[in-house]
PDB file of C-alpha atoms and ligand atoms in Angstrom:
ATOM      1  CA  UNK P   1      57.596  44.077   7.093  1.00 45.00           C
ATOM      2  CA  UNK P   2      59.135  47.222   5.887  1.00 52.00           C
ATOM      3  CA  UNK P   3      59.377  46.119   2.020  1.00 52.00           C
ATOM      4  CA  UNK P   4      55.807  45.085   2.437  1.00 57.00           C
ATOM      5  CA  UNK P   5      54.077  48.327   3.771  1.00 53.00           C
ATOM      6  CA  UNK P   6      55.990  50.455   1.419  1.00 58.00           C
ATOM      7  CA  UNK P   7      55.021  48.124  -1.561  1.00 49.00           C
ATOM      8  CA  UNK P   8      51.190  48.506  -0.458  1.00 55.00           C
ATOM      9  CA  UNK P   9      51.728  52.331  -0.483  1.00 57.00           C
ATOM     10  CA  UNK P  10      53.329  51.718  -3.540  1.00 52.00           C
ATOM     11  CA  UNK P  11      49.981  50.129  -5.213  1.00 48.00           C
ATOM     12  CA  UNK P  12      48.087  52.638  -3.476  1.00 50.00           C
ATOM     13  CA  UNK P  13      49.386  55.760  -4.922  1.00 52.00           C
ATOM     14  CA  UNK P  14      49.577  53.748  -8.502  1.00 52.00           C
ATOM     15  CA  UNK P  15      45.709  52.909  -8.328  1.00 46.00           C
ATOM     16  CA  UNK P  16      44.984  56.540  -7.561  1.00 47.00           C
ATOM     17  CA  UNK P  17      46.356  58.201 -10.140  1.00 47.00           C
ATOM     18  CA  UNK P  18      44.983  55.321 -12.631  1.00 50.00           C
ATOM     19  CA  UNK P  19      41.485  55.911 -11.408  1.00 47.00           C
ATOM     20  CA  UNK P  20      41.742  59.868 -10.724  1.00 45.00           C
ATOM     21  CA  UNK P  21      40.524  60.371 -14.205  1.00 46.00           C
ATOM     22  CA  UNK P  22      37.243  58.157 -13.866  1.00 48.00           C
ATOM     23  CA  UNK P  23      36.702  59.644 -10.584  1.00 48.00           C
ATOM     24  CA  UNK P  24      36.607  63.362 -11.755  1.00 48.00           C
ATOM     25  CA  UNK P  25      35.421  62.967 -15.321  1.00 49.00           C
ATOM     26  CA  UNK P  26      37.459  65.667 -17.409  1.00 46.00           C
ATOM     27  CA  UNK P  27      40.245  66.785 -15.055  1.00 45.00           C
ATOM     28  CA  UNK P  28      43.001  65.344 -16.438  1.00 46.00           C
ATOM     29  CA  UNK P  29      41.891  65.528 -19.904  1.00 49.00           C
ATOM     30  CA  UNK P  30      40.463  69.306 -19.915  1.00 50.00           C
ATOM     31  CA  UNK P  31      41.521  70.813 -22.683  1.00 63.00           C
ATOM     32  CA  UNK P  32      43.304  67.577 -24.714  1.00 80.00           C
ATOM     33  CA  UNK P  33      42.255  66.377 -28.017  1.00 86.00           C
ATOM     34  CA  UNK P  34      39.246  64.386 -28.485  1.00 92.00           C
ATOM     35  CA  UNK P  35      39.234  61.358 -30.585  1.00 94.00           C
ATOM     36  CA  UNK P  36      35.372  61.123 -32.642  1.00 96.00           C
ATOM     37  CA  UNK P  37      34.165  58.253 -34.435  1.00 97.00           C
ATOM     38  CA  UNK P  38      32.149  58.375 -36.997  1.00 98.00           C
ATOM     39  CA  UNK P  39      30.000  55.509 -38.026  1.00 98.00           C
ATOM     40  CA  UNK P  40      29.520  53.789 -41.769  1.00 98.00           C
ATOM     41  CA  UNK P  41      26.863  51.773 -41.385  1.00 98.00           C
ATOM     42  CA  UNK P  42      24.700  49.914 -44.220  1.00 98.00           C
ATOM     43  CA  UNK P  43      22.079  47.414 -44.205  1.00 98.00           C
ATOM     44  CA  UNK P  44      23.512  44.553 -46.971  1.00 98.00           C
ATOM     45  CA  UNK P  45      21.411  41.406 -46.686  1.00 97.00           C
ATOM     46  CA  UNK P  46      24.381  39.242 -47.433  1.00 97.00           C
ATOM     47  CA  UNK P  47      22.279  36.090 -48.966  1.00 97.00           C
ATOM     48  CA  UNK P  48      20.408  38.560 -51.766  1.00 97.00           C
ATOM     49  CA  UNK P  49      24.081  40.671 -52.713  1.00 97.00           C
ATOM     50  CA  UNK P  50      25.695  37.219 -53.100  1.00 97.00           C
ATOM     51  CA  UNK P  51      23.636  36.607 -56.156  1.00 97.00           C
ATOM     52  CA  UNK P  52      24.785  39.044 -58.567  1.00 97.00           C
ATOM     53  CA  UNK P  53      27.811  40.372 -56.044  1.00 97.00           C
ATOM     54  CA  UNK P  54      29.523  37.368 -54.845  1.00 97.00           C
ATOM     55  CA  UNK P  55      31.218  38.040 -51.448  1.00 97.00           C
ATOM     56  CA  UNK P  56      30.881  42.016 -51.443  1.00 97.00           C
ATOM     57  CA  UNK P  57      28.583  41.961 -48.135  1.00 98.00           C
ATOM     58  CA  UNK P  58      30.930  40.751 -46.296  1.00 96.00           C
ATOM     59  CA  UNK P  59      28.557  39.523 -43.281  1.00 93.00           C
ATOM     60  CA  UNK P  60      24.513  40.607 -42.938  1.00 93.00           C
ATOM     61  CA  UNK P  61      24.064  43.634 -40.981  1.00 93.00           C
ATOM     62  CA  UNK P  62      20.416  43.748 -42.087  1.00 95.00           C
ATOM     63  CA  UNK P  63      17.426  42.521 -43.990  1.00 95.00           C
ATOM     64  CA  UNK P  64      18.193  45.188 -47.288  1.00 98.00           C
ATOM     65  CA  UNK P  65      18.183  42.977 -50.566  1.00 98.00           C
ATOM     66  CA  UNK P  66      19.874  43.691 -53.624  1.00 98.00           C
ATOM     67  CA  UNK P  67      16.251  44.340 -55.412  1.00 98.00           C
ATOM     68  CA  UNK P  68      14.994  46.578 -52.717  1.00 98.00           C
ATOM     69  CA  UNK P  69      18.364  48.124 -52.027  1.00 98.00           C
ATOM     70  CA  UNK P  70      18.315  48.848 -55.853  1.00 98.00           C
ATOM     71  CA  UNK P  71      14.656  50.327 -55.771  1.00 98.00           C
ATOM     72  CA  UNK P  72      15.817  53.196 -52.911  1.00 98.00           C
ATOM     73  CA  UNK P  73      17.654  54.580 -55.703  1.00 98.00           C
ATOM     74  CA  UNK P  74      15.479  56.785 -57.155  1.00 97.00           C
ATOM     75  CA  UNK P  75      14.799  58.051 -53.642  1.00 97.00           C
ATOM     76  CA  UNK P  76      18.088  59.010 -52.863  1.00 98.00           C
ATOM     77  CA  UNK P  77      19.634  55.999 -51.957  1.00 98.00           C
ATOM     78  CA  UNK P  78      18.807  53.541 -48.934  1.00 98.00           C
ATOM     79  CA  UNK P  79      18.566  55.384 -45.734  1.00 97.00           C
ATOM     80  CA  UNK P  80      19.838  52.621 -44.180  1.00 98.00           C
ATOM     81  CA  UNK P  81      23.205  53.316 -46.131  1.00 98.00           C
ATOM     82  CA  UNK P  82      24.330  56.038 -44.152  1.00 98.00           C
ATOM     83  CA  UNK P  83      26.846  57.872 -41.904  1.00 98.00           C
ATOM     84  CA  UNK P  84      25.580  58.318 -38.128  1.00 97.00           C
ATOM     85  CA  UNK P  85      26.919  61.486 -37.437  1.00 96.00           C
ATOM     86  CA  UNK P  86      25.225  63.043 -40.600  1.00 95.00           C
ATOM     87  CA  UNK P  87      27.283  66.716 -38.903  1.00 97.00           C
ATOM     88  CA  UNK P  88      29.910  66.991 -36.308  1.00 97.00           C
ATOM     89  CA  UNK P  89      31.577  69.607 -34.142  1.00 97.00           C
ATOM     90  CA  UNK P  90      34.965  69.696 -33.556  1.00 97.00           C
ATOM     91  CA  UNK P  91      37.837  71.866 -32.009  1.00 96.00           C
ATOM     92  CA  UNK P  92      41.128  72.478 -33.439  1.00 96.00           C
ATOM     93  CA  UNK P  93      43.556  69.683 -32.821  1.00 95.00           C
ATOM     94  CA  UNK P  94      40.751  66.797 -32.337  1.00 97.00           C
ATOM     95  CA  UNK P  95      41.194  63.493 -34.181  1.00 97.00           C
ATOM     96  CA  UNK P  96      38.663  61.703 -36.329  1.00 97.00           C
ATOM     97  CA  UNK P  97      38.177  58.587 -37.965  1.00 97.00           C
ATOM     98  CA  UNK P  98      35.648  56.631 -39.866  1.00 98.00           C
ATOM     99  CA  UNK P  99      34.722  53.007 -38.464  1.00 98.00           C
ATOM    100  CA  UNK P 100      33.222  50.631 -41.099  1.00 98.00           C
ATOM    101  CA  UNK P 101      30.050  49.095 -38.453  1.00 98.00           C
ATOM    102  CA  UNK P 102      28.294  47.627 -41.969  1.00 98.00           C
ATOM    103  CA  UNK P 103      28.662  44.675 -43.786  1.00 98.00           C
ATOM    104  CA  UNK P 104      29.909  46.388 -46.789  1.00 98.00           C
ATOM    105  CA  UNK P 105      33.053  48.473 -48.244  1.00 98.00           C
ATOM    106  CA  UNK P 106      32.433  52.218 -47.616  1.00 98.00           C
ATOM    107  CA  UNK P 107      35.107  54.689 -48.327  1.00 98.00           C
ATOM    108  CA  UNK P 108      35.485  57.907 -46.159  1.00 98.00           C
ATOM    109  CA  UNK P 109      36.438  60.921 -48.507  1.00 98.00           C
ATOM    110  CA  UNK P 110      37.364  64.309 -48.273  1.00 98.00           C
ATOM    111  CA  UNK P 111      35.854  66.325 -50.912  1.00 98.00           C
ATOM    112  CA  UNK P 112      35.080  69.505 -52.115  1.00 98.00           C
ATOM    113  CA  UNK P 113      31.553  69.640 -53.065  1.00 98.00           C
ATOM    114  CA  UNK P 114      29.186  66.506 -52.455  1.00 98.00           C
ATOM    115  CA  UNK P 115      28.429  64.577 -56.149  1.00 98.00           C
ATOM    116  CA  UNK P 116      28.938  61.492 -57.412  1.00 98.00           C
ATOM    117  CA  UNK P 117      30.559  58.151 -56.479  1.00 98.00           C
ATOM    118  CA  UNK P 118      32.505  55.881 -58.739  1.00 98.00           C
ATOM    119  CA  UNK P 119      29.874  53.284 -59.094  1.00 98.00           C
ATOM    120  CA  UNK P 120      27.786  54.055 -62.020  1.00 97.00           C
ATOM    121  CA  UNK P 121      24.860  52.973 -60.768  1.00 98.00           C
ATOM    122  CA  UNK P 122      24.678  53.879 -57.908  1.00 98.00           C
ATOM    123  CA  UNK P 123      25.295  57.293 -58.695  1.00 98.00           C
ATOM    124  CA  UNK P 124      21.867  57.401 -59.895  1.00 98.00           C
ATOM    125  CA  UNK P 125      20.892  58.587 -56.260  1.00 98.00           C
ATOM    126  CA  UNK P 126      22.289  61.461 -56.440  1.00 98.00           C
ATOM    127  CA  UNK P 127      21.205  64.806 -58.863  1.00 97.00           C
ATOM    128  CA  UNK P 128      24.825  66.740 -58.333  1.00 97.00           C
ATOM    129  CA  UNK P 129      26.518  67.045 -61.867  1.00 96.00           C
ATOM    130  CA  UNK P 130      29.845  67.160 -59.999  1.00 98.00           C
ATOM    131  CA  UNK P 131      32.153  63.454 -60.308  1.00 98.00           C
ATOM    132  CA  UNK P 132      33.866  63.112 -57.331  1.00 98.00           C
ATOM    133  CA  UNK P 133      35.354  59.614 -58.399  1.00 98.00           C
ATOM    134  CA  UNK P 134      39.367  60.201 -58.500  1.00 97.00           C
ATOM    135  CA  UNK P 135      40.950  56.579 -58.095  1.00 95.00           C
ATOM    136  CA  UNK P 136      43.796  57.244 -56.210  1.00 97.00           C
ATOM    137  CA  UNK P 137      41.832  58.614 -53.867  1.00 97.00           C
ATOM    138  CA  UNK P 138      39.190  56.128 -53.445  1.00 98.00           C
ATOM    139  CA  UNK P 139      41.709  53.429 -53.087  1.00 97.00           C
ATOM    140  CA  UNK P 140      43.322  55.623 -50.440  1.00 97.00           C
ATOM    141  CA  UNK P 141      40.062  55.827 -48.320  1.00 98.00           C
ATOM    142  CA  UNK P 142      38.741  52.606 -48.682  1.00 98.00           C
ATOM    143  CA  UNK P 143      37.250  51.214 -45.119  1.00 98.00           C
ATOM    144  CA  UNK P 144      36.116  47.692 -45.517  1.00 98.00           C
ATOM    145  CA  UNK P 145      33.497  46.440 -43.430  1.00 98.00           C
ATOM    146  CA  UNK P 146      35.130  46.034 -39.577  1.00 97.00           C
ATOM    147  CA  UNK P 147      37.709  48.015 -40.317  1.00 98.00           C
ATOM    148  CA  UNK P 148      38.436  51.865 -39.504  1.00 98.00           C
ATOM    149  CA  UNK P 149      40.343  54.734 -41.312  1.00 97.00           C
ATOM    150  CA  UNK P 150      43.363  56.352 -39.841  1.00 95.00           C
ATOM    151  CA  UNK P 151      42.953  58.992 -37.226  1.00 96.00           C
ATOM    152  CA  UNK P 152      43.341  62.411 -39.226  1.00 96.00           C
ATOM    153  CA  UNK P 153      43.154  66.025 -37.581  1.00 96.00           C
ATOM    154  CA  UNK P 154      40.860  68.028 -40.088  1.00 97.00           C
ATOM    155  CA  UNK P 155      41.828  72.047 -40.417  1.00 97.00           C
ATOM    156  CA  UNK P 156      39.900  74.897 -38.589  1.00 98.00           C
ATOM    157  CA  UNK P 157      37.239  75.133 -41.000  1.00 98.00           C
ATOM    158  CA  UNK P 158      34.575  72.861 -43.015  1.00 98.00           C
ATOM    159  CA  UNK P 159      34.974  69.799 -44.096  1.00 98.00           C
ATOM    160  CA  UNK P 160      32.841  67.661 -46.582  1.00 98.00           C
ATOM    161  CA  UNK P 161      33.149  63.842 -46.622  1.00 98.00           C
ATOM    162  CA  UNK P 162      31.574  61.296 -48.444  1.00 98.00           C
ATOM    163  CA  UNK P 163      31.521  57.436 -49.619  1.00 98.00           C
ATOM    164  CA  UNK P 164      32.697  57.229 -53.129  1.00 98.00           C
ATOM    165  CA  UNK P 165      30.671  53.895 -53.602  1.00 98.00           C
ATOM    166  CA  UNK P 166      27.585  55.165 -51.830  1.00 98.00           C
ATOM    167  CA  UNK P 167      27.385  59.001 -53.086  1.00 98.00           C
ATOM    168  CA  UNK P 168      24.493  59.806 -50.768  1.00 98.00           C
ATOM    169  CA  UNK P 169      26.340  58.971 -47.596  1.00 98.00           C
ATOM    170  CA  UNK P 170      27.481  62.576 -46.803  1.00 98.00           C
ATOM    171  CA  UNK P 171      28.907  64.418 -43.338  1.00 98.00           C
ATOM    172  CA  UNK P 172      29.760  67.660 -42.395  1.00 98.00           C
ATOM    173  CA  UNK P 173      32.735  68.489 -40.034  1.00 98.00           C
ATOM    174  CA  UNK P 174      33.058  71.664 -38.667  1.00 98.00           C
ATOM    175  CA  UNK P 175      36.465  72.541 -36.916  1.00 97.00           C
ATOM    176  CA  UNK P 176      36.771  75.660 -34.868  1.00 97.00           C
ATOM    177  CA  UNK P 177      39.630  77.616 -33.324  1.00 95.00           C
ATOM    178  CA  UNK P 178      40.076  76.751 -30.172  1.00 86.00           C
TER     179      UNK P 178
HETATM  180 CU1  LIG C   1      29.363  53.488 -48.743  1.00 76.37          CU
END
């Protein structure tokens, strides 16, 4: 009878301190890192890529064909090609990473100033003169569709990333001292 009530206190006290966080939101996380996840999403119409791009949409995660995805160039590129968090916010010490929610491979890349891509043609979306496309790096930041980038912890300061096969697919992270 003993072993029994002092196992049920047992329980007790471990469910409380599993749930304290979700019952005061922020307490026992205050001032800890965040985690942030930033979206790649696209629009790849996997039937219509297949044609001239066998097996590069990787599933459909919209109704944007090859010809009109080609079309949007002149216009800046798709819109539905695009990061979700277009800016974000961050304090020192918080973690990001990119998560691949499209059908197709994105890469999520550090650079200096925003410019061009490593696919020729689609670089025709963006007007920057400046070529962005270093291979070592864009096979280091490749995020394939379902897939997500390792966690990094960006600098106080700003940050510019971008997708090396879709130029126009641009964020902003700001990191401040915290
Ligand atoms: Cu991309």
């Amino acid at each position: 009878m003993e072993i029994s009530v002092k196992f049920k206190k047992t329980v007790y006290a471990a469910l409380a301190v599993a749930m304290l966080p979700l019952l005061v939101p922020g307490a026992a996380h205050a001032d800890s890192p965040k985690a942030r996840v930033l979206e790649l999403r696209d629009a790849c119409d996997k039937a219509s890529w297949d044609v001239e791009f066998p097996g590069l949409c990787t599933r459909s995660t919209g109704s944007v064909t090859l010809p009109e995805f080609r079309e949007e160039l002149a216009d800046g590129g798709d819109g539905a090609w695009w990061i979700r968090q277009r800016a974000i916010g961050l304090d020192q010490g918080d973690a990001i990473e990119a998560t691949n929610v499209g059908g197709i491979i994105h890469t999520f890349t550090e650079v200096d100033t925003f410019g061009k891509g490593c696919v020729e043609e689609w670089n025709k979306a963006v007007t920057e003169t400046v070529d962005n496309c270093d291979f070592g790096k864009f096979l280091g930041t490749l995020v394939p569709a379902g897939t997500s980038s390792a966690a990094q912890h960006p600098a106080v300061g700003v940050h510019k990333f971008q997708c090396l096969v879709h130029p126009w697919m641009r964020t902003t992270v700001t990191v401040k001292k915290s």
